[in-house]
Amino acid sequence: MKYFIRVLFFLFFLFFYENVFSFDKIAIVNINNVFNNLSKFYGIEKILNKEFNQRAISLQEQELKLQYKINTFQRNKLTMQPNMIKKIEKEINDEHNNFLLKAKNFEKDNKNRQLEERNKILIKIKDIVSEIATIQGYNLIIDSSIVIYSNKIKNITNEVLKQIK
């Protein structure tokens, strides 16, 4: 009976051997390199600069005006009446809070927009890599930044870059 179970296990192992050890076609790809090339190809920096440039300039101007107002107040503070000092301090404080709110919203919007564009690019990279994997029959493709050592593993970064253009 033991002999029969061993033979059965051996046959089972041989039958499913290919499926058990199916990671024989492995490749690596440098996602960072591909990402940088895709973002240059689509001009993401230019698009984002165009969208947020006016707001950034407006914030810089507001900051300069606020700084000028603070400096002027500091110079003239000794000659002012106490009620005038309180009034100007309140104005400066309100303007400063308004500026901080606008700056925070700007940063949030800019970050969200960058993440949106980044995700679009990563989806395109994933589609290109999946297409190459399907065509060439790869079972596993790994980002090269994760791999510590590779021997005889194909690097498909150049093939992905060719697909971009």
mmCIF file of C-alpha atoms in Angstrom:
data_model
loop_
_atom_site.group_PDB
_atom_site.id
_atom_site.type_symbol
_atom_site.label_atom_id
_atom_site.label_comp_id
_atom_site.label_asym_id
_atom_site.label_seq_id
_atom_site.Cartn_x
_atom_site.Cartn_y
_atom_site.Cartn_z
ATOM 1 C CA MET A 1 0.000 0.000 0.000
ATOM 2 C CA LYS A 2 2.833 2.430 0.828
ATOM 3 C CA TYR A 3 4.388 1.661 -2.519
ATOM 4 C CA PHE A 4 1.132 2.414 -4.293
ATOM 5 C CA ILE A 5 0.792 5.804 -2.484
ATOM 6 C CA ARG A 6 4.376 6.721 -3.364
ATOM 7 C CA VAL A 7 3.828 5.873 -7.024
ATOM 8 C CA LEU A 8 0.591 7.825 -7.019
ATOM 9 C CA PHE A 9 2.292 10.847 -5.407
ATOM 10 C CA PHE A 10 5.142 10.624 -7.921
ATOM 11 C CA LEU A 11 2.715 10.522 -10.850
ATOM 12 C CA PHE A 12 0.728 13.394 -9.371
ATOM 13 C CA PHE A 13 3.941 15.410 -8.959
ATOM 14 C CA LEU A 14 5.041 14.733 -12.539
ATOM 15 C CA PHE A 15 1.620 15.608 -13.903
ATOM 16 C CA PHE A 16 1.470 18.959 -12.107
ATOM 17 C CA TYR A 17 5.213 19.681 -12.164
ATOM 18 C CA GLU A 18 4.880 22.387 -14.797
ATOM 19 C CA ASN A 19 2.137 24.197 -12.885
ATOM 20 C CA VAL A 20 3.909 23.962 -9.535
ATOM 21 C CA PHE A 21 7.120 25.473 -10.863
ATOM 22 C CA SER A 22 5.690 27.728 -13.555
ATOM 23 C CA PHE A 23 7.832 30.785 -12.829
ATOM 24 C CA ASP A 24 10.465 29.846 -15.371
ATOM 25 C CA LYS A 25 9.993 32.967 -17.498
ATOM 26 C CA ILE A 26 10.855 35.909 -15.265
ATOM 27 C CA ALA A 27 11.826 39.421 -16.333
ATOM 28 C CA ILE A 28 12.671 42.672 -14.636
ATOM 29 C CA VAL A 29 11.805 46.242 -15.607
ATOM 30 C CA ASN A 30 13.059 49.559 -14.256
ATOM 31 C CA ILE A 31 9.746 51.265 -13.456
ATOM 32 C CA ASN A 32 11.430 54.501 -12.333
ATOM 33 C CA ASN A 33 13.224 54.891 -15.670
ATOM 34 C CA VAL A 34 10.048 54.131 -17.617
ATOM 35 C CA PHE A 35 8.025 56.497 -15.424
ATOM 36 C CA ASN A 36 10.470 59.368 -16.013
ATOM 37 C CA ASN A 37 10.437 58.800 -19.765
ATOM 38 C CA LEU A 38 6.643 58.608 -19.898
ATOM 39 C CA SER A 39 6.219 61.785 -17.867
ATOM 40 C CA LYS A 40 8.623 63.586 -20.236
ATOM 41 C CA PHE A 41 6.882 62.096 -23.270
ATOM 42 C CA TYR A 42 3.484 63.377 -22.155
ATOM 43 C CA GLY A 43 4.875 66.669 -20.819
ATOM 44 C CA ILE A 44 3.341 66.245 -17.379
ATOM 45 C CA GLU A 45 5.537 68.918 -15.775
ATOM 46 C CA LYS A 46 4.492 71.482 -18.358
ATOM 47 C CA ILE A 47 0.827 70.629 -17.929
ATOM 48 C CA LEU A 48 1.005 70.922 -14.142
ATOM 49 C CA ASN A 49 3.031 74.139 -14.308
ATOM 50 C CA LYS A 50 0.490 75.626 -16.674
ATOM 51 C CA GLU A 51 -2.378 74.661 -14.358
ATOM 52 C CA PHE A 52 -0.813 75.912 -11.121
ATOM 53 C CA ASN A 53 1.541 78.690 -12.232
ATOM 54 C CA GLN A 54 -0.988 81.517 -11.895
ATOM 55 C CA ARG A 55 -2.013 80.431 -8.402
ATOM 56 C CA ALA A 56 1.638 80.133 -7.349
ATOM 57 C CA ILE A 57 2.397 83.645 -8.617
ATOM 58 C CA SER A 58 -0.680 84.988 -6.830
ATOM 59 C CA LEU A 59 0.432 83.370 -3.568
ATOM 60 C CA GLN A 60 3.929 84.794 -3.927
ATOM 61 C CA GLU A 61 2.530 88.260 -4.514
ATOM 62 C CA GLN A 62 0.242 87.941 -1.507
ATOM 63 C CA GLU A 63 3.174 86.804 0.629
ATOM 64 C CA LEU A 64 5.309 89.753 -0.493
ATOM 65 C CA LYS A 65 2.513 92.231 0.271
ATOM 66 C CA LEU A 66 2.001 90.678 3.683
ATOM 67 C CA GLN A 67 5.722 90.808 4.427
ATOM 68 C CA TYR A 68 5.869 94.449 3.335
ATOM 69 C CA LYS A 69 2.906 95.273 5.578
ATOM 70 C CA ILE A 70 4.576 93.523 8.534
ATOM 71 C CA ASN A 71 7.858 95.365 7.959
ATOM 72 C CA THR A 72 6.097 98.709 7.648
ATOM 73 C CA PHE A 73 4.136 98.015 10.803
ATOM 74 C CA GLN A 74 7.300 97.094 12.717
ATOM 75 C CA ARG A 75 8.980 100.345 11.663
ATOM 76 C CA ASN A 76 6.011 102.569 12.486
ATOM 77 C CA LYS A 77 4.771 100.740 15.574
ATOM 78 C CA LEU A 78 6.440 103.067 18.072
ATOM 79 C CA THR A 79 4.754 106.160 16.648
ATOM 80 C CA MET A 80 1.245 104.701 16.440
ATOM 81 C CA GLN A 81 -1.608 104.954 18.892
ATOM 82 C CA PRO A 82 -2.531 101.753 20.795
ATOM 83 C CA ASN A 83 -5.938 101.370 19.135
ATOM 84 C CA MET A 84 -4.301 101.732 15.686
ATOM 85 C CA ILE A 85 -1.691 99.117 16.629
ATOM 86 C CA LYS A 86 -4.409 96.628 17.586
ATOM 87 C CA LYS A 87 -6.320 97.318 14.382
ATOM 88 C CA ILE A 88 -3.273 96.770 12.158
ATOM 89 C CA GLU A 89 -2.213 93.683 14.116
ATOM 90 C CA LYS A 90 -5.667 92.220 13.579
ATOM 91 C CA GLU A 91 -5.524 93.015 9.830
ATOM 92 C CA ILE A 92 -2.092 91.427 9.546
ATOM 93 C CA ASN A 93 -3.225 88.397 11.494
ATOM 94 C CA ASP A 94 -6.328 87.985 9.300
ATOM 95 C CA GLU A 95 -4.285 88.354 6.105
ATOM 96 C CA HIS A 96 -1.733 85.864 7.407
ATOM 97 C CA ASN A 97 -4.430 83.302 8.222
ATOM 98 C CA ASN A 98 -6.001 83.862 4.802
ATOM 99 C CA PHE A 99 -2.607 83.365 3.165
ATOM 100 C CA LEU A 100 -1.963 80.143 5.112
ATOM 101 C CA LEU A 101 -5.357 78.784 4.112
ATOM 102 C CA LYS A 102 -4.763 79.577 0.437
ATOM 103 C CA ALA A 103 -1.267 78.070 0.581
ATOM 104 C CA LYS A 104 -2.600 74.907 2.232
ATOM 105 C CA ASN A 105 -5.343 74.563 -0.399
ATOM 106 C CA PHE A 106 -2.815 75.170 -3.168
ATOM 107 C CA GLU A 107 -0.512 72.455 -1.831
ATOM 108 C CA LYS A 108 -3.413 70.034 -1.452
ATOM 109 C CA ASP A 109 -4.714 70.671 -4.975
ATOM 110 C CA ASN A 110 -1.225 70.446 -6.454
ATOM 111 C CA LYS A 111 -0.490 67.185 -4.646
ATOM 112 C CA ASN A 112 -3.823 65.645 -5.669
ATOM 113 C CA ARG A 113 -3.271 66.631 -9.287
ATOM 114 C CA GLN A 114 0.251 65.192 -9.277
ATOM 115 C CA LEU A 115 -1.056 61.919 -7.823
ATOM 116 C CA GLU A 116 -3.754 61.818 -10.471
ATOM 117 C CA GLU A 117 -1.208 62.207 -13.269
ATOM 118 C CA ARG A 118 1.157 59.736 -11.590
ATOM 119 C CA ASN A 119 -1.593 57.118 -11.407
ATOM 120 C CA LYS A 120 -2.444 57.624 -15.084
ATOM 121 C CA ILE A 121 1.188 57.027 -16.016
ATOM 122 C CA LEU A 122 1.471 53.957 -13.777
ATOM 123 C CA ILE A 123 -1.637 52.483 -15.388
ATOM 124 C CA LYS A 124 -0.097 53.014 -18.845
ATOM 125 C CA ILE A 125 3.132 51.373 -17.685
ATOM 126 C CA LYS A 126 1.199 48.425 -16.283
ATOM 127 C CA ASP A 127 -0.692 48.034 -19.565
ATOM 128 C CA ILE A 128 2.509 48.128 -21.618
ATOM 129 C CA VAL A 129 4.276 45.643 -19.323
ATOM 130 C CA SER A 130 1.250 43.333 -19.369
ATOM 131 C CA GLU A 131 1.163 43.453 -23.150
ATOM 132 C CA ILE A 132 4.860 42.570 -23.405
ATOM 133 C CA ALA A 133 4.432 39.787 -20.834
ATOM 134 C CA THR A 134 1.541 38.307 -22.790
ATOM 135 C CA ILE A 135 3.313 38.492 -26.133
ATOM 136 C CA GLN A 136 6.619 37.083 -24.886
ATOM 137 C CA GLY A 137 5.116 34.611 -22.419
ATOM 138 C CA TYR A 138 6.540 35.930 -19.156
ATOM 139 C CA ASN A 139 5.002 34.543 -15.998
ATOM 140 C CA LEU A 140 6.447 37.138 -13.650
ATOM 141 C CA ILE A 141 7.794 40.654 -14.138
ATOM 142 C CA ILE A 142 9.411 42.423 -11.192
ATOM 143 C CA ASP A 143 10.531 46.015 -10.688
ATOM 144 C CA SER A 144 14.324 46.083 -10.861
ATOM 145 C CA SER A 145 14.566 48.283 -7.772
ATOM 146 C CA ILE A 146 13.250 45.357 -5.722
ATOM 147 C CA VAL A 147 15.702 42.803 -7.115
ATOM 148 C CA ILE A 148 18.918 42.446 -5.150
ATOM 149 C CA TYR A 149 20.562 39.917 -7.440
ATOM 150 C CA SER A 150 19.574 38.524 -10.786
ATOM 151 C CA ASN A 151 21.298 35.963 -12.914
ATOM 152 C CA LYS A 152 20.073 35.294 -16.419
ATOM 153 C CA ILE A 153 16.881 37.281 -15.899
ATOM 154 C CA LYS A 154 15.882 39.371 -18.864
ATOM 155 C CA ASN A 155 15.573 43.149 -18.407
ATOM 156 C CA ILE A 156 12.683 44.386 -20.572
ATOM 157 C CA THR A 157 13.033 48.093 -19.736
ATOM 158 C CA ASN A 158 14.205 48.960 -23.255
ATOM 159 C CA GLU A 159 11.307 47.058 -24.809
ATOM 160 C CA VAL A 160 8.852 48.987 -22.608
ATOM 161 C CA LEU A 161 10.511 52.268 -23.588
ATOM 162 C CA LYS A 162 10.174 51.337 -27.281
ATOM 163 C CA GLN A 163 6.438 50.734 -26.760
ATOM 164 C CA ILE A 164 6.071 54.289 -25.439
ATOM 165 C CA LYS A 165 7.263 55.921 -28.633
#
